[in-house]
Short mmCIF file of C-alpha atoms in Angstrom, two decimals:
data_model
loop_
_atom_site.label_atom_id
_atom_site.label_comp_id
_atom_site.label_asym_id
_atom_site.label_seq_id
_atom_site.Cartn_x
_atom_site.Cartn_y
_atom_site.Cartn_z
CA GLN A 1 10.27 -56.54 -2.16
CA MET A 2 12.23 -53.47 -2.98
CA CYS A 3 11.19 -49.85 -2.84
CA ILE A 4 12.52 -47.43 -5.46
CA ARG A 5 11.84 -43.80 -4.67
CA ASP A 6 12.82 -41.94 -7.80
CA ARG A 7 11.01 -40.92 -10.98
CA PHE A 8 10.26 -43.39 -13.73
CA ILE A 9 12.30 -43.53 -16.90
CA SER A 10 10.08 -42.00 -19.53
CA LEU A 11 8.18 -44.11 -22.01
CA GLN A 12 9.70 -42.02 -24.78
CA MET A 13 13.24 -42.98 -23.71
CA ILE A 14 12.45 -46.68 -23.53
CA THR A 15 10.68 -46.54 -26.89
CA PHE A 16 13.78 -44.94 -28.39
CA ILE A 17 16.03 -47.59 -26.81
CA SER A 18 13.81 -50.43 -27.96
CA ARG A 19 13.76 -49.18 -31.53
CA LYS A 20 17.54 -48.98 -31.51
CA LEU A 21 17.73 -52.55 -30.23
CA PHE A 22 15.05 -54.15 -32.43
CA SER A 23 16.20 -57.57 -33.50
CA SER A 24 12.92 -59.23 -34.42
CA THR A 25 9.87 -58.63 -36.56
CA ILE A 26 6.41 -60.10 -36.07
CA LYS A 27 6.08 -63.42 -37.89
CA PRO A 28 3.47 -66.16 -38.23
CA ALA A 29 4.19 -69.52 -36.62
CA SER A 30 4.71 -71.01 -40.07
CA ALA A 31 7.82 -68.83 -40.52
CA ILE A 32 9.51 -70.12 -37.35
CA PRO A 33 11.00 -73.62 -37.65
CA GLY A 34 9.25 -76.24 -35.58
CA LEU A 35 6.42 -74.20 -34.05
CA GLU A 36 3.56 -75.66 -36.08
CA SER A 37 4.74 -79.18 -35.34
CA VAL A 38 4.19 -78.58 -31.58
CA GLY A 39 0.71 -77.09 -32.06
CA ILE A 40 1.41 -73.33 -32.27
CA ASN A 41 -0.33 -71.57 -35.18
CA ASN A 42 -0.55 -67.99 -33.90
CA LYS A 43 0.00 -65.40 -36.66
CA ASN A 44 1.73 -62.75 -34.53
CA ILE A 45 4.93 -63.95 -32.93
CA LEU A 46 8.12 -62.18 -31.91
CA TRP A 47 11.00 -64.65 -32.22
CA GLN A 48 14.10 -63.75 -30.21
CA PRO A 49 12.94 -60.17 -29.47
CA SER A 50 15.41 -57.70 -28.03
CA VAL A 51 15.27 -56.50 -24.44
CA GLY A 52 14.00 -53.14 -25.67
CA GLN A 53 11.14 -54.70 -27.60
CA LEU A 54 10.05 -56.70 -24.58
CA TYR A 55 10.07 -53.58 -22.43
CA GLU A 56 7.88 -51.76 -24.91
CA TYR A 57 5.28 -54.51 -25.14
CA ALA A 58 5.35 -55.16 -21.40
CA ILE A 59 4.39 -51.59 -20.54
CA LYS A 60 1.93 -51.17 -23.41
CA ARG A 61 -0.12 -54.35 -22.94
CA ALA A 62 -2.21 -54.75 -19.83
CA PRO A 63 -2.38 -58.17 -18.15
CA VAL A 64 -5.47 -60.26 -18.92
CA ASP A 65 -6.45 -60.36 -15.25
CA PRO A 66 -7.63 -56.86 -14.26
CA LYS A 67 -6.46 -57.55 -10.70
CA THR A 68 -2.86 -57.97 -11.87
CA ARG A 69 -0.88 -54.75 -11.78
CA GLN A 70 0.51 -53.30 -15.01
CA ASP A 71 4.23 -53.71 -15.65
CA ILE A 72 6.13 -50.44 -15.12
CA ILE A 73 9.70 -49.17 -15.30
CA ALA A 74 11.62 -48.11 -12.22
CA SER A 75 14.03 -45.20 -12.05
CA ASN A 76 16.99 -47.59 -12.21
CA GLY A 77 15.74 -48.96 -15.55
CA ALA A 78 14.55 -52.36 -14.30
CA LEU A 79 11.18 -53.69 -15.43
CA CYS A 80 8.81 -54.12 -12.47
CA SER A 81 6.38 -56.95 -13.17
CA TYR A 82 3.56 -58.57 -11.26
CA SER A 83 2.35 -62.15 -11.27
CA GLY A 84 -1.19 -61.68 -10.01
CA GLU A 85 -2.67 -64.06 -7.47
CA ARG A 86 0.27 -66.45 -7.33
CA THR A 87 3.31 -64.72 -5.84
CA GLY A 88 5.51 -67.79 -5.45
CA ARG A 89 5.92 -71.31 -6.71
CA SER A 90 3.07 -73.82 -6.38
CA PRO A 91 4.77 -77.13 -5.49
CA LYS A 92 1.55 -78.84 -4.38
CA ASP A 93 -0.02 -78.12 -7.78
CA LYS A 94 2.95 -79.24 -9.90
CA ARG A 95 2.52 -82.48 -11.82
CA VAL A 96 4.94 -84.84 -13.59
CA VAL A 97 3.66 -87.16 -16.30
CA ILE A 98 4.00 -90.83 -15.39
CA ASP A 99 4.45 -93.29 -18.26
CA ASP A 100 6.53 -96.32 -19.20
CA ASN A 101 9.68 -94.19 -19.47
CA THR A 102 9.37 -92.39 -16.15
CA ARG A 103 7.51 -94.89 -13.96
CA ASN A 104 10.69 -96.35 -12.45
CA GLU A 105 12.98 -93.32 -12.88
CA VAL A 106 11.20 -90.60 -10.88
CA TRP A 107 10.87 -90.47 -7.09
CA TRP A 108 7.08 -90.23 -6.87
CA GLY A 109 5.44 -88.68 -3.84
CA LYS A 110 4.55 -85.27 -2.44
CA VAL A 111 7.22 -83.52 -4.53
CA ASN A 112 6.70 -85.36 -7.81
CA ILE A 113 2.95 -85.92 -8.11
CA PRO A 114 2.07 -88.17 -11.06
CA LEU A 115 -0.27 -87.21 -13.89
CA GLU A 116 -1.51 -89.68 -16.48
CA PRO A 117 -0.65 -89.00 -20.17
CA ALA A 118 -4.32 -88.67 -21.15
CA SER A 119 -4.82 -85.91 -18.58
CA PHE A 120 -1.64 -84.18 -19.73
CA LYS A 121 -2.96 -84.20 -23.30
CA LEU A 122 -6.17 -82.45 -22.27
CA HIS A 123 -4.19 -79.94 -20.19
CA GLU A 124 -1.79 -79.22 -23.06
CA GLU A 125 -4.59 -78.80 -25.61
CA ARG A 126 -6.26 -76.14 -23.45
CA VAL A 127 -2.98 -74.27 -23.06
CA LEU A 128 -2.21 -74.42 -26.79
CA ASP A 129 -5.71 -73.20 -27.66
CA TYR A 130 -5.24 -70.26 -25.31
CA LEU A 131 -1.83 -69.34 -26.72
CA ASN A 132 -3.05 -69.57 -30.30
CA LEU A 133 -5.90 -67.16 -29.53
CA ARG A 134 -3.70 -64.51 -27.90
CA PRO A 135 -3.09 -61.30 -29.93
CA GLN A 136 0.69 -61.88 -29.77
CA LEU A 137 3.21 -64.43 -28.54
CA TYR A 138 6.91 -64.28 -27.68
CA VAL A 139 9.41 -67.04 -28.44
CA ILE A 140 12.77 -67.19 -26.67
CA ASP A 141 15.47 -69.73 -27.53
CA GLY A 142 18.41 -70.44 -25.25
CA TYR A 143 20.53 -73.07 -23.56
CA ALA A 144 20.49 -74.64 -20.12
CA GLY A 145 24.06 -75.50 -19.14
CA TRP A 146 27.34 -73.85 -20.14
CA ASP A 147 29.10 -77.11 -21.05
CA PRO A 148 28.48 -77.57 -24.81
CA ALA A 149 28.78 -81.34 -24.41
CA VAL A 150 25.65 -81.65 -22.27
CA ARG A 151 23.74 -78.36 -22.63
CA VAL A 152 20.02 -78.49 -23.39
CA LYS A 153 18.33 -76.43 -26.10
CA VAL A 154 15.20 -74.76 -24.69
CA ARG A 155 12.39 -72.87 -26.43
CA VAL A 156 10.00 -70.72 -24.38
CA ILE A 157 6.59 -69.76 -25.80
CA THR A 158 4.66 -67.26 -23.72
CA ALA A 159 1.94 -64.64 -23.94
CA ARG A 160 3.46 -62.12 -21.50
CA ALA A 161 6.46 -60.02 -22.46
CA TYR A 162 7.86 -60.04 -18.94
CA HIS A 163 7.97 -63.84 -18.95
CA ALA A 164 9.91 -63.72 -22.20
CA LEU A 165 12.34 -61.15 -20.76
CA PHE A 166 12.78 -63.24 -17.61
CA MET A 167 13.80 -66.31 -19.59
CA LYS A 168 15.89 -64.30 -22.05
CA GLN A 169 17.98 -63.31 -19.02
CA MET A 170 17.92 -66.66 -17.22
CA LEU A 171 18.78 -68.93 -20.15
CA ILE A 172 22.18 -68.83 -21.86
CA ARG A 173 21.87 -66.80 -25.03
CA PRO A 174 23.08 -68.45 -28.22
CA THR A 175 25.30 -66.49 -30.59
CA PRO A 176 23.74 -65.77 -34.01
CA GLU A 177 25.82 -68.62 -35.42
CA GLU A 178 24.73 -71.02 -32.68
CA HIS A 179 21.10 -70.01 -33.08
CA ALA A 180 21.18 -70.57 -36.84
CA LYS A 181 22.69 -74.00 -36.28
CA ASP A 182 20.83 -75.28 -33.22
CA PHE A 183 17.33 -73.81 -33.44
CA GLN A 184 16.36 -74.40 -37.05
CA GLN A 185 15.12 -77.81 -35.94
CA LEU A 186 13.11 -78.76 -32.87
CA PRO A 187 14.87 -77.82 -29.61
CA ASP A 188 15.35 -80.36 -26.83
CA TYR A 189 12.63 -78.94 -24.56
CA HIS A 190 9.63 -76.59 -24.91
CA ILE A 191 8.02 -74.39 -22.28
CA PHE A 192 4.41 -73.41 -23.04
CA ASN A 193 3.49 -70.67 -20.58
CA ALA A 194 -0.20 -69.75 -20.44
CA GLY A 195 0.02 -68.53 -16.86
CA GLU A 196 -2.87 -66.08 -17.19
CA PHE A 197 -5.20 -68.92 -18.20
CA PRO A 198 -6.49 -71.23 -15.45
CA ALA A 199 -5.99 -74.96 -15.54
CA SER A 200 -9.10 -77.14 -15.38
CA ALA A 201 -9.67 -78.91 -12.08
CA GLN A 202 -12.13 -81.14 -13.99
CA ILE A 203 -9.23 -82.92 -15.68
CA PRO A 204 -8.42 -86.10 -13.71
CA GLY A 205 -5.28 -85.65 -11.64
CA ILE A 206 -5.36 -81.84 -11.70
CA GLY A 207 -6.68 -80.56 -8.42
CA SER A 208 -6.89 -76.79 -8.88
CA LYS A 209 -6.80 -73.94 -11.39
CA THR A 210 -3.00 -73.90 -11.12
CA CYS A 211 -0.93 -76.61 -12.79
CA PRO A 212 2.68 -76.39 -13.96
CA THR A 213 3.32 -79.78 -15.58
CA LEU A 214 6.50 -81.53 -16.70
CA ASN A 215 6.41 -84.23 -19.37
CA LEU A 216 9.88 -85.78 -19.57
CA THR A 217 8.98 -88.16 -22.40
CA GLU A 218 7.56 -85.48 -24.69
CA ARG A 219 10.12 -82.97 -23.37
CA LYS A 220 7.59 -80.28 -22.51
CA ILE A 221 6.77 -77.97 -19.62
CA VAL A 222 3.16 -76.75 -19.72
CA ILE A 223 2.12 -73.96 -17.33
CA ALA A 224 -1.40 -72.75 -16.57
CA GLY A 225 -2.92 -70.85 -13.68
CA THR A 226 0.23 -69.17 -12.37
CA GLN A 227 2.10 -66.17 -13.75
CA TYR A 228 4.99 -66.50 -11.32
CA ALA A 229 8.07 -66.55 -13.56
CA GLY A 230 10.06 -68.80 -11.25
CA GLU A 231 7.98 -71.79 -12.37
CA MET A 232 9.83 -71.72 -15.72
CA LYS A 233 13.25 -71.51 -14.10
CA LYS A 234 12.55 -74.34 -11.66
CA GLY A 235 10.95 -76.41 -14.41
CA ILE A 236 14.19 -76.38 -16.38
CA PHE A 237 16.13 -77.16 -13.20
CA ALA A 238 13.96 -80.26 -12.76
CA VAL A 239 14.75 -81.25 -16.35
CA MET A 240 18.48 -80.88 -15.67
CA HIS A 241 18.20 -82.97 -12.47
CA TYR A 242 16.73 -85.78 -14.58
CA LEU A 243 19.04 -85.52 -17.59
CA MET A 244 22.31 -84.98 -15.75
CA ALA A 245 21.71 -87.92 -13.39
CA LYS A 246 21.22 -90.19 -16.41
CA GLN A 247 24.69 -89.12 -17.60
CA GLY A 248 26.35 -89.65 -14.24
CA LEU A 249 26.65 -85.92 -13.45
CA ALA A 250 25.61 -84.19 -10.23
CA SER A 251 23.11 -81.33 -10.51
CA LEU A 252 23.37 -78.98 -7.55
CA HIS A 253 21.04 -76.47 -5.92
CA ALA A 254 24.00 -74.30 -5.00
CA SER A 255 25.95 -71.19 -5.89
CA ALA A 256 29.61 -71.31 -6.91
CA ASN A 257 32.57 -69.00 -7.35
CA GLU A 258 36.26 -69.26 -8.20
CA GLY A 259 39.35 -68.00 -6.42
CA GLU A 260 42.51 -66.55 -7.90
CA LYS A 261 44.21 -69.98 -7.98
CA GLY A 262 41.30 -71.69 -9.74
CA ASP A 263 39.85 -73.10 -6.53
CA VAL A 264 36.06 -73.46 -6.65
CA SER A 265 33.71 -72.99 -3.70
CA ILE A 266 30.24 -74.57 -3.83
CA LEU A 267 27.65 -73.10 -1.47
CA PHE A 268 24.61 -75.30 -0.89
CA GLY A 269 21.32 -74.04 0.50
CA LEU A 270 17.57 -73.86 0.06
CA SER A 271 15.99 -70.82 -1.59
CA GLY A 272 16.42 -67.69 0.48
CA THR A 273 19.29 -68.97 2.64
CA GLY A 274 22.01 -66.73 1.19
CA LYS A 275 23.53 -68.57 -1.81
CA THR A 276 23.43 -65.49 -4.06
CA THR A 277 24.75 -63.18 -1.35
CA LEU A 278 27.66 -65.44 -0.43
CA SER A 279 28.63 -66.16 -4.04
CA ALA A 280 28.84 -62.44 -4.90
CA ASP A 281 32.25 -62.08 -3.26
CA PRO A 282 34.15 -59.18 -4.90
CA LYS A 283 37.43 -61.06 -4.35
CA ARG A 284 36.27 -64.11 -6.31
CA LYS A 285 34.89 -64.73 -9.80
CA LEU A 286 31.20 -65.62 -9.89
CA ILE A 287 30.33 -68.87 -11.63
CA GLY A 288 26.64 -68.74 -10.76
CA ASP A 289 24.24 -68.09 -7.93
CA ASP A 290 21.73 -70.97 -7.86
CA GLU A 291 21.96 -73.97 -10.22
CA HIS A 292 25.08 -75.91 -11.21
CA VAL A 293 26.35 -79.24 -12.50
CA TRP A 294 29.49 -80.97 -11.22
CA SER A 295 31.23 -83.16 -13.79
CA ASP A 296 34.68 -84.72 -14.22
CA GLN A 297 35.68 -81.56 -16.09
CA GLY A 298 34.62 -79.18 -13.31
CA VAL A 299 31.62 -77.15 -12.19
CA PHE A 300 29.43 -75.24 -14.65
CA ASN A 301 26.40 -73.01 -14.29
CA ILE A 302 23.07 -74.13 -15.70
CA GLU A 303 21.86 -70.56 -16.12
CA GLY A 304 22.87 -67.41 -17.94
CA GLY A 305 21.63 -64.95 -15.31
CA CYS A 306 21.11 -64.56 -11.57
CA TYR A 307 17.94 -64.84 -9.49
CA ALA A 308 18.16 -62.85 -6.25
CA LYS A 309 15.69 -61.90 -3.58
CA CYS A 310 15.43 -58.15 -3.05
CA VAL A 311 14.07 -58.08 0.48
CA ASN A 312 15.96 -55.38 2.41
CA LEU A 313 18.49 -55.10 -0.43
CA THR A 314 20.87 -52.13 -0.14
CA ARG A 315 23.98 -51.06 -2.00
CA GLU A 316 25.91 -50.99 1.27
CA LYS A 317 25.20 -54.64 2.08
CA GLU A 318 25.20 -56.19 -1.42
CA PRO A 319 26.60 -53.71 -3.99
CA GLU A 320 27.02 -56.22 -6.84
CA ILE A 321 23.41 -57.36 -6.64
CA TYR A 322 22.00 -53.87 -6.08
CA ASP A 323 23.89 -52.44 -9.07
CA ALA A 324 22.65 -55.28 -11.30
CA LEU A 325 19.15 -53.78 -11.06
CA ARG A 326 19.22 -51.75 -14.24
CA PHE A 327 17.84 -51.78 -17.79
CA GLY A 328 17.19 -55.41 -18.73
CA ALA A 329 16.63 -56.70 -15.19
CA VAL A 330 13.22 -57.94 -14.05
CA LEU A 331 12.00 -56.90 -10.60
CA GLU A 332 9.13 -59.29 -9.91
CA LEU A 333 6.63 -58.34 -7.20
CA SER A 334 8.50 -55.24 -6.06
CA LEU A 335 6.82 -52.22 -4.51
CA ILE A 336 7.30 -48.89 -6.28
CA HIS A 337 6.94 -45.54 -4.53
CA ILE A 338 5.73 -42.88 -6.95
#
């Protein structure tokens, strides 16, 4: 958590910025290639919205759950967002669909808990129904993986603007030319995020109202019952673990940076052990702070942004990370002093 003790940037200023940065108009699902074929028929969708647009909708639209705090803007320009009841990942509630393709390829157990395809179908239908009934949706397209030879095209469909902003920053943004080429057909993977809507514990194999689910055969991540944005990030990381291993590449939970002579350091560690801090060395070039792939050609980042904890963060200790908290950044679950 991070405390910010200054005044808020005014709504008028952000509205002005967002209008200057508008890059998307509201469209029906039928006007966006591929959406109807995956079950989305909502009439009000922002496709590839700008950062400014997402700010405006985030602070104008209250969360569905009245107990979830409203998104607000801090004095440094970052968007402060709140995920409601779930304030971290839910590994015991995560499910992976088991079928003929995955039965002998996934290490099943306490980490990868199997879910039958019929149960996944019921779970997905509930999530799609919820998304189609929301007043507005946000669609973000981007890549996972900087190496064009193996990168994965990802489409995120969500009902909360802050979730869209989070993934706009965490995925690698396509250029207009790349987007026109790569996202006019179905992407490689979809994320359907209905985090404000509870999963059904009555569905066989789903044990609670929270259920982020990965279907590797249908190439989908379906999230219900948790608004914590990190579920999307880690869901794509799980996808990359699976896909890269099948190509003989090593996916790494590690940060990486590069020295002046092209030497690369890889820093392994669990979440919260200092990967981001150690990789942000001012004397070395940052490759990435959390997720990488090691191939015969070198080391590349899976992500387009960084994901840092802000507990006890100060400019004196970590200036690069502290100064990254500005317009466009998401501060999730941070305390604000007014």
